[in-house]
CSV table of C-alpha atoms in Angstrom, one decimal:
chain,number,residue,atom,x,y,z
B,230,UNK,CA,0.0,2.7,-3.3
B,231,UNK,CA,-1.2,6.0,-1.9
B,232,UNK,CA,-3.3,4.9,1.1
B,233,UNK,CA,-2.6,2.0,3.5
B,234,UNK,CA,-3.9,0.9,6.8
B,235,UNK,CA,-2.6,-2.4,8.3
B,236,UNK,CA,-2.7,-4.4,11.4
B,237,UNK,CA,0.5,-6.2,12.4
B,238,UNK,CA,0.1,-9.0,15.0
B,239,UNK,CA,-3.1,-7.4,16.2
B,240,UNK,CA,-5.7,-10.0,15.1
B,241,UNK,CA,-6.2,-13.5,16.5
B,242,UNK,CA,-6.2,-15.1,13.1
B,243,UNK,CA,-4.3,-12.8,10.8
B,244,UNK,CA,-0.6,-12.0,11.3
B,245,UNK,CA,-0.9,-9.2,8.7
B,246,UNK,CA,-4.1,-7.6,7.6
B,247,UNK,CA,-3.7,-4.8,5.1
B,248,UNK,CA,-6.1,-2.6,3.1
B,249,UNK,CA,-5.0,0.0,0.6
B,250,UNK,CA,-5.7,2.0,-2.5
B,251,UNK,CA,-3.4,2.6,-5.4
B,252,UNK,CA,-3.9,6.0,-7.1
B,253,UNK,CA,-2.2,6.5,-10.4
B,254,UNK,CA,-2.7,8.1,-13.9
B,255,UNK,CA,-5.1,5.9,-15.8
B,256,UNK,CA,-2.9,6.0,-18.9
B,257,UNK,CA,0.0,4.3,-17.1
B,258,UNK,CA,-0.1,0.6,-18.3
B,259,UNK,CA,-0.6,-1.9,-15.5
B,260,UNK,CA,-1.3,-5.6,-15.3
B,261,UNK,CA,-4.0,-7.0,-12.9
B,262,UNK,CA,-3.3,-9.1,-9.8
B,263,UNK,CA,-1.8,-12.4,-10.9
B,264,UNK,CA,1.0,-14.8,-10.2
B,265,UNK,CA,4.0,-13.7,-12.2
B,266,UNK,CA,5.6,-16.1,-14.7
B,267,UNK,CA,9.1,-14.8,-14.2
B,268,UNK,CA,9.3,-14.4,-10.4
B,269,UNK,CA,7.8,-15.9,-7.2
B,270,UNK,CA,5.6,-12.9,-6.8
B,271,UNK,CA,1.8,-12.4,-6.8
B,272,UNK,CA,0.6,-8.9,-7.3
B,273,UNK,CA,-0.3,-6.2,-9.8
B,274,UNK,CA,2.5,-5.1,-12.2
B,275,UNK,CA,3.6,-1.7,-13.5
B,276,UNK,CA,4.2,-2.4,-17.2
B,277,UNK,CA,6.1,0.8,-17.6
B,278,UNK,CA,8.9,0.2,-15.1
B,279,UNK,CA,8.4,-3.5,-14.4
B,280,UNK,CA,7.9,-3.4,-10.7
B,281,UNK,CA,4.9,-3.6,-8.4
B,282,UNK,CA,3.2,-1.4,-5.8
B,283,UNK,CA,2.1,-4.4,-3.7
B,284,UNK,CA,3.1,-8.0,-3.8
B,285,UNK,CA,3.1,-11.2,-1.8
B,286,UNK,CA,4.9,-14.5,-2.0
B,287,UNK,CA,3.6,-18.0,-1.3
B,288,UNK,CA,5.8,-18.2,1.8
B,289,UNK,CA,3.9,-15.2,3.3
B,290,UNK,CA,6.2,-12.4,2.6
B,291,UNK,CA,4.6,-9.1,1.7
B,292,UNK,CA,5.8,-5.7,0.5
B,293,UNK,CA,4.1,-2.4,-0.4
B,294,UNK,CA,5.4,0.9,-1.5
B,295,UNK,CA,4.1,4.5,-1.7
B,296,UNK,CA,5.5,7.7,-3.2
B,297,UNK,CA,6.1,10.9,-1.2
B,298,UNK,CA,3.9,13.9,-2.2
B,299,UNK,CA,6.3,16.8,-2.6
B,300,UNK,CA,6.1,18.8,-5.9
B,301,UNK,CA,9.4,20.4,-5.0
B,302,UNK,CA,11.2,17.1,-5.2
B,303,UNK,CA,12.5,16.4,-8.8
B,304,UNK,CA,11.5,12.7,-8.5
B,305,UNK,CA,14.9,11.5,-9.8
B,306,UNK,CA,16.4,8.0,-9.3
B,307,UNK,CA,15.6,4.4,-9.7
B,308,UNK,CA,11.9,3.4,-9.9
B,309,UNK,CA,10.5,2.8,-6.4
B,310,UNK,CA,8.4,-0.1,-7.7
B,311,UNK,CA,11.6,-2.2,-8.0
B,312,UNK,CA,12.1,-1.9,-4.3
B,313,UNK,CA,9.1,-4.3,-3.8
B,314,UNK,CA,10.2,-6.8,-6.4
B,315,UNK,CA,13.8,-6.8,-5.0
B,316,UNK,CA,12.5,-7.6,-1.5
B,317,UNK,CA,10.1,-10.3,-2.7
B,318,UNK,CA,12.6,-11.9,-5.0
B,319,UNK,CA,15.3,-11.8,-2.3
B,320,UNK,CA,16.2,-14.1,0.5
B,321,UNK,CA,17.1,-11.6,3.3
B,322,UNK,CA,14.6,-11.4,6.1
B,323,UNK,CA,12.8,-8.1,6.7
B,324,UNK,CA,15.4,-6.9,9.4
B,325,UNK,CA,18.4,-7.7,7.2
B,326,UNK,CA,16.8,-6.2,4.1
B,327,UNK,CA,16.1,-3.0,6.0
B,328,UNK,CA,19.7,-2.7,7.1
B,329,UNK,CA,21.0,-3.3,3.6
B,330,UNK,CA,18.6,-0.9,1.9
B,331,UNK,CA,19.7,2.0,4.0
B,332,UNK,CA,23.0,2.0,2.1
B,333,UNK,CA,21.3,2.6,-1.3
B,334,UNK,CA,17.9,4.1,-0.4
B,335,UNK,CA,19.0,7.6,-1.5
B,336,UNK,CA,19.4,6.2,-5.1
B,337,UNK,CA,15.6,5.8,-5.5
B,338,UNK,CA,12.8,8.2,-6.2
B,339,UNK,CA,11.0,9.4,-3.0
B,340,UNK,CA,9.5,6.3,-1.3
B,341,UNK,CA,7.9,4.7,1.7
B,342,UNK,CA,8.4,1.0,1.9
B,343,UNK,CA,6.8,-1.6,4.2
B,344,UNK,CA,8.2,-5.1,4.3
B,345,UNK,CA,6.8,-8.1,6.2
B,346,UNK,CA,8.0,-11.7,6.7
B,347,UNK,CA,6.9,-14.4,9.2
B,348,UNK,CA,8.7,-12.8,12.1
B,349,UNK,CA,9.1,-9.0,11.6
B,350,UNK,CA,7.8,-5.9,9.8
B,351,UNK,CA,9.8,-2.8,8.8
B,352,UNK,CA,9.2,0.7,7.5
B,353,UNK,CA,12.0,2.2,5.3
B,354,UNK,CA,11.8,5.7,3.8
B,355,UNK,CA,14.3,7.9,2.0
B,356,UNK,CA,12.9,11.5,2.6
B,357,UNK,CA,14.2,13.7,4.0
B,358,UNK,CA,17.0,11.1,4.6
B,359,UNK,CA,17.2,7.3,4.6
B,360,UNK,CA,15.8,5.7,7.8
B,361,UNK,CA,14.3,2.4,8.9
B,362,UNK,CA,12.3,1.3,11.9
B,363,UNK,CA,10.7,-1.9,13.1
B,364,UNK,CA,6.9,-2.0,13.1
B,365,UNK,CA,5.4,-2.6,16.5
B,366,UNK,CA,2.2,-4.7,16.9
B,367,UNK,CA,-1.0,-2.8,16.3
B,368,UNK,CA,-2.8,-0.8,13.7
B,369,UNK,CA,-0.8,1.6,11.6
B,370,UNK,CA,-1.3,3.9,8.6
B,371,UNK,CA,0.7,5.2,5.6
B,372,UNK,CA,0.0,7.5,2.8
B,373,UNK,CA,2.2,9.9,0.8
B,374,UNK,CA,3.9,11.2,3.9
B,375,UNK,CA,5.9,9.8,6.8
B,376,UNK,CA,4.9,6.6,8.6
B,377,UNK,CA,1.8,7.1,10.7
B,378,UNK,CA,1.4,10.7,9.7
B,379,UNK,CA,-2.2,11.5,10.7
B,380,UNK,CA,-3.7,12.6,7.4
B,381,UNK,CA,-7.5,12.5,7.6
B,382,UNK,CA,-7.9,9.7,5.1
B,383,UNK,CA,-5.2,7.7,6.9
B,384,UNK,CA,-6.8,8.1,10.3
B,385,UNK,CA,-10.2,7.2,8.7
B,386,UNK,CA,-9.0,3.9,7.2
B,387,UNK,CA,-7.1,3.0,10.4
B,388,UNK,CA,-10.3,3.5,12.4
B,389,UNK,CA,-12.3,1.3,10.1
B,390,UNK,CA,-9.7,-1.4,10.2
B,391,UNK,CA,-9.7,-1.3,14.0
B,392,UNK,CA,-13.5,-1.5,14.0
B,393,UNK,CA,-13.3,-4.5,11.7
B,394,UNK,CA,-10.9,-6.2,14.0
B,395,UNK,CA,-13.0,-5.4,17.1
B,396,UNK,CA,-16.1,-6.8,15.4
B,397,UNK,CA,-14.4,-10.2,15.4
B,398,UNK,CA,-14.9,-11.1,11.8
B,399,UNK,CA,-12.0,-12.9,10.1
B,400,UNK,CA,-13.4,-13.6,6.6
B,401,UNK,CA,-15.8,-10.9,5.4
B,402,UNK,CA,-13.6,-8.2,3.9
B,403,UNK,CA,-16.6,-6.2,2.5
B,404,UNK,CA,-16.5,-3.5,5.2
B,405,UNK,CA,-12.9,-2.8,4.4
B,406,UNK,CA,-13.7,-2.4,0.7
B,407,UNK,CA,-16.5,0.0,1.7
B,408,UNK,CA,-14.0,2.1,3.6
B,409,UNK,CA,-11.6,2.1,0.7
B,410,UNK,CA,-14.4,3.3,-1.6
B,411,UNK,CA,-15.3,6.3,0.6
B,412,UNK,CA,-15.2,9.6,-1.4
B,413,UNK,CA,-15.8,12.0,1.5
B,414,UNK,CA,-13.5,15.0,1.4
B,415,UNK,CA,-11.8,16.2,4.6
B,416,UNK,CA,-12.6,19.6,6.1
B,417,UNK,CA,-10.2,22.3,5.0
B,418,UNK,CA,-8.9,22.8,8.6
B,419,UNK,CA,-7.7,19.1,8.6
B,420,UNK,CA,-6.0,19.2,5.2
B,421,UNK,CA,-2.2,18.9,5.0
B,422,UNK,CA,-0.2,21.5,3.0
B,423,UNK,CA,2.0,19.5,0.7
B,424,UNK,CA,2.4,22.3,-1.9
B,425,UNK,CA,-0.2,21.2,-4.4
B,426,UNK,CA,-2.8,23.9,-3.7
B,427,UNK,CA,-6.0,23.8,-1.7
B,428,UNK,CA,-8.3,22.4,-4.5
B,429,UNK,CA,-6.0,19.5,-5.1
B,430,UNK,CA,-5.5,18.9,-1.4
B,431,UNK,CA,-9.3,18.6,-1.1
B,432,UNK,CA,-9.6,16.2,-4.0
B,433,UNK,CA,-6.7,14.0,-2.8
B,434,UNK,CA,-8.1,13.9,0.8
B,435,UNK,CA,-10.7,11.3,0.0
B,436,UNK,CA,-9.9,7.6,0.4
B,437,UNK,CA,-11.2,6.9,-3.1
B,438,UNK,CA,-10.2,9.4,-5.8
B,439,UNK,CA,-12.4,9.6,-8.9
B,440,UNK,CA,-11.0,11.3,-12.0
B,441,UNK,CA,-10.8,11.1,-15.7
B,442,UNK,CA,-7.0,11.0,-16.1
B,443,UNK,CA,-5.9,10.3,-12.5
B,444,UNK,CA,-7.6,8.4,-9.6
B,445,UNK,CA,-7.9,5.2,-7.7
B,446,UNK,CA,-6.8,2.3,-9.9
B,447,UNK,CA,-7.0,-0.5,-7.4
B,448,UNK,CA,-8.3,-1.3,-4.0
B,449,UNK,CA,-6.6,-4.3,-2.3
B,450,UNK,CA,-6.9,-6.3,0.9
B,451,UNK,CA,-4.2,-8.7,2.0
B,452,UNK,CA,-4.6,-11.1,4.9
B,453,UNK,CA,-1.8,-13.4,6.0
B,454,UNK,CA,-2.5,-15.8,8.8
B,455,UNK,CA,-0.2,-16.7,11.7
B,456,UNK,CA,0.2,-20.1,9.9
B,457,UNK,CA,1.3,-18.5,6.6
B,458,UNK,CA,-1.9,-19.2,4.8
B,459,UNK,CA,-3.4,-16.1,3.2
B,460,UNK,CA,-5.6,-14.3,0.6
B,461,UNK,CA,-5.2,-11.2,-1.5
B,462,UNK,CA,-8.1,-9.5,-3.2
B,463,UNK,CA,-7.9,-6.7,-5.7
B,464,UNK,CA,-10.7,-4.6,-7.2
B,465,UNK,CA,-9.8,-2.5,-10.2
B,466,UNK,CA,-11.1,0.8,-11.6
B,467,UNK,CA,-10.8,2.8,-14.7
B,468,UNK,CA,-11.4,6.5,-15.5
B,469,UNK,CA,-14.0,8.2,-13.3
B,470,UNK,CA,-14.0,5.3,-10.9
B,471,UNK,CA,-15.5,2.7,-13.4
B,472,UNK,CA,-15.3,-0.8,-11.9
B,473,UNK,CA,-13.3,-3.0,-14.3
B,474,UNK,CA,-12.8,-6.3,-12.4
B,475,UNK,CA,-11.9,-8.2,-9.3
B,476,UNK,CA,-9.4,-11.0,-8.6
B,477,UNK,CA,-9.0,-13.1,-5.4
B,478,UNK,CA,-6.0,-15.4,-4.9
B,479,UNK,CA,-5.4,-17.7,-1.9
B,480,UNK,CA,-2.0,-19.0,-0.9
B,481,UNK,CA,-0.8,-21.7,1.4
B,482,UNK,CA,2.8,-22.6,1.8
B,483,UNK,CA,4.4,-22.3,-1.6
B,484,UNK,CA,2.1,-20.8,-4.2
B,485,UNK,CA,-1.2,-18.8,-4.5
B,486,UNK,CA,-4.1,-20.5,-6.2
């Protein structure tokens, strides 16, 4: 993923409410949202490295990973997508998993990781050094920088998520997908300087990125209730933002349907 806003224990019905965009090269092979045959995971799948950028389990665990935008970093190490599958396949709770991962976090390519279970949520990152912190109740954001770094598009999506919560709707996710589809570019004075140049900073500042070879590949909303029941919805896009399909799966207890 490259843009995430989520509410943790901040909604009367949903324990976790998450909206995010996955930006990637269109040539990288991926499988659509589905229940995996070889693991208790529901999510999209990176067919190049085998992991996922966002996944859930029937028991209500969730995990999402982003990269860290820094062209000076050699991007060496184990694929960060495997971090998500390892957590979702494992039995350690979010707190224990965070403690364990700190010992090997430096072995992976630059990453930000969010893990959720029925009781706790954690952020784990490995740049500039491995660190972990518990997520407090409220609305948070994450992109290709540190946790809650106020990039314009991150603030924008967090605001829309907060407005959705304040409106009191628990089932109509359409406004969240509208926010994820926004292509407005941030003013130059608000842009971060991540070393990719001004033109690329402008292009990447939109929530939805439209491009021939690189852009937003999927927009996803995850909602997990305080009772463990939930839903995950994925909208997919091809080159130049062409809509290619949508999948919605509900889960209750042990398996999505």
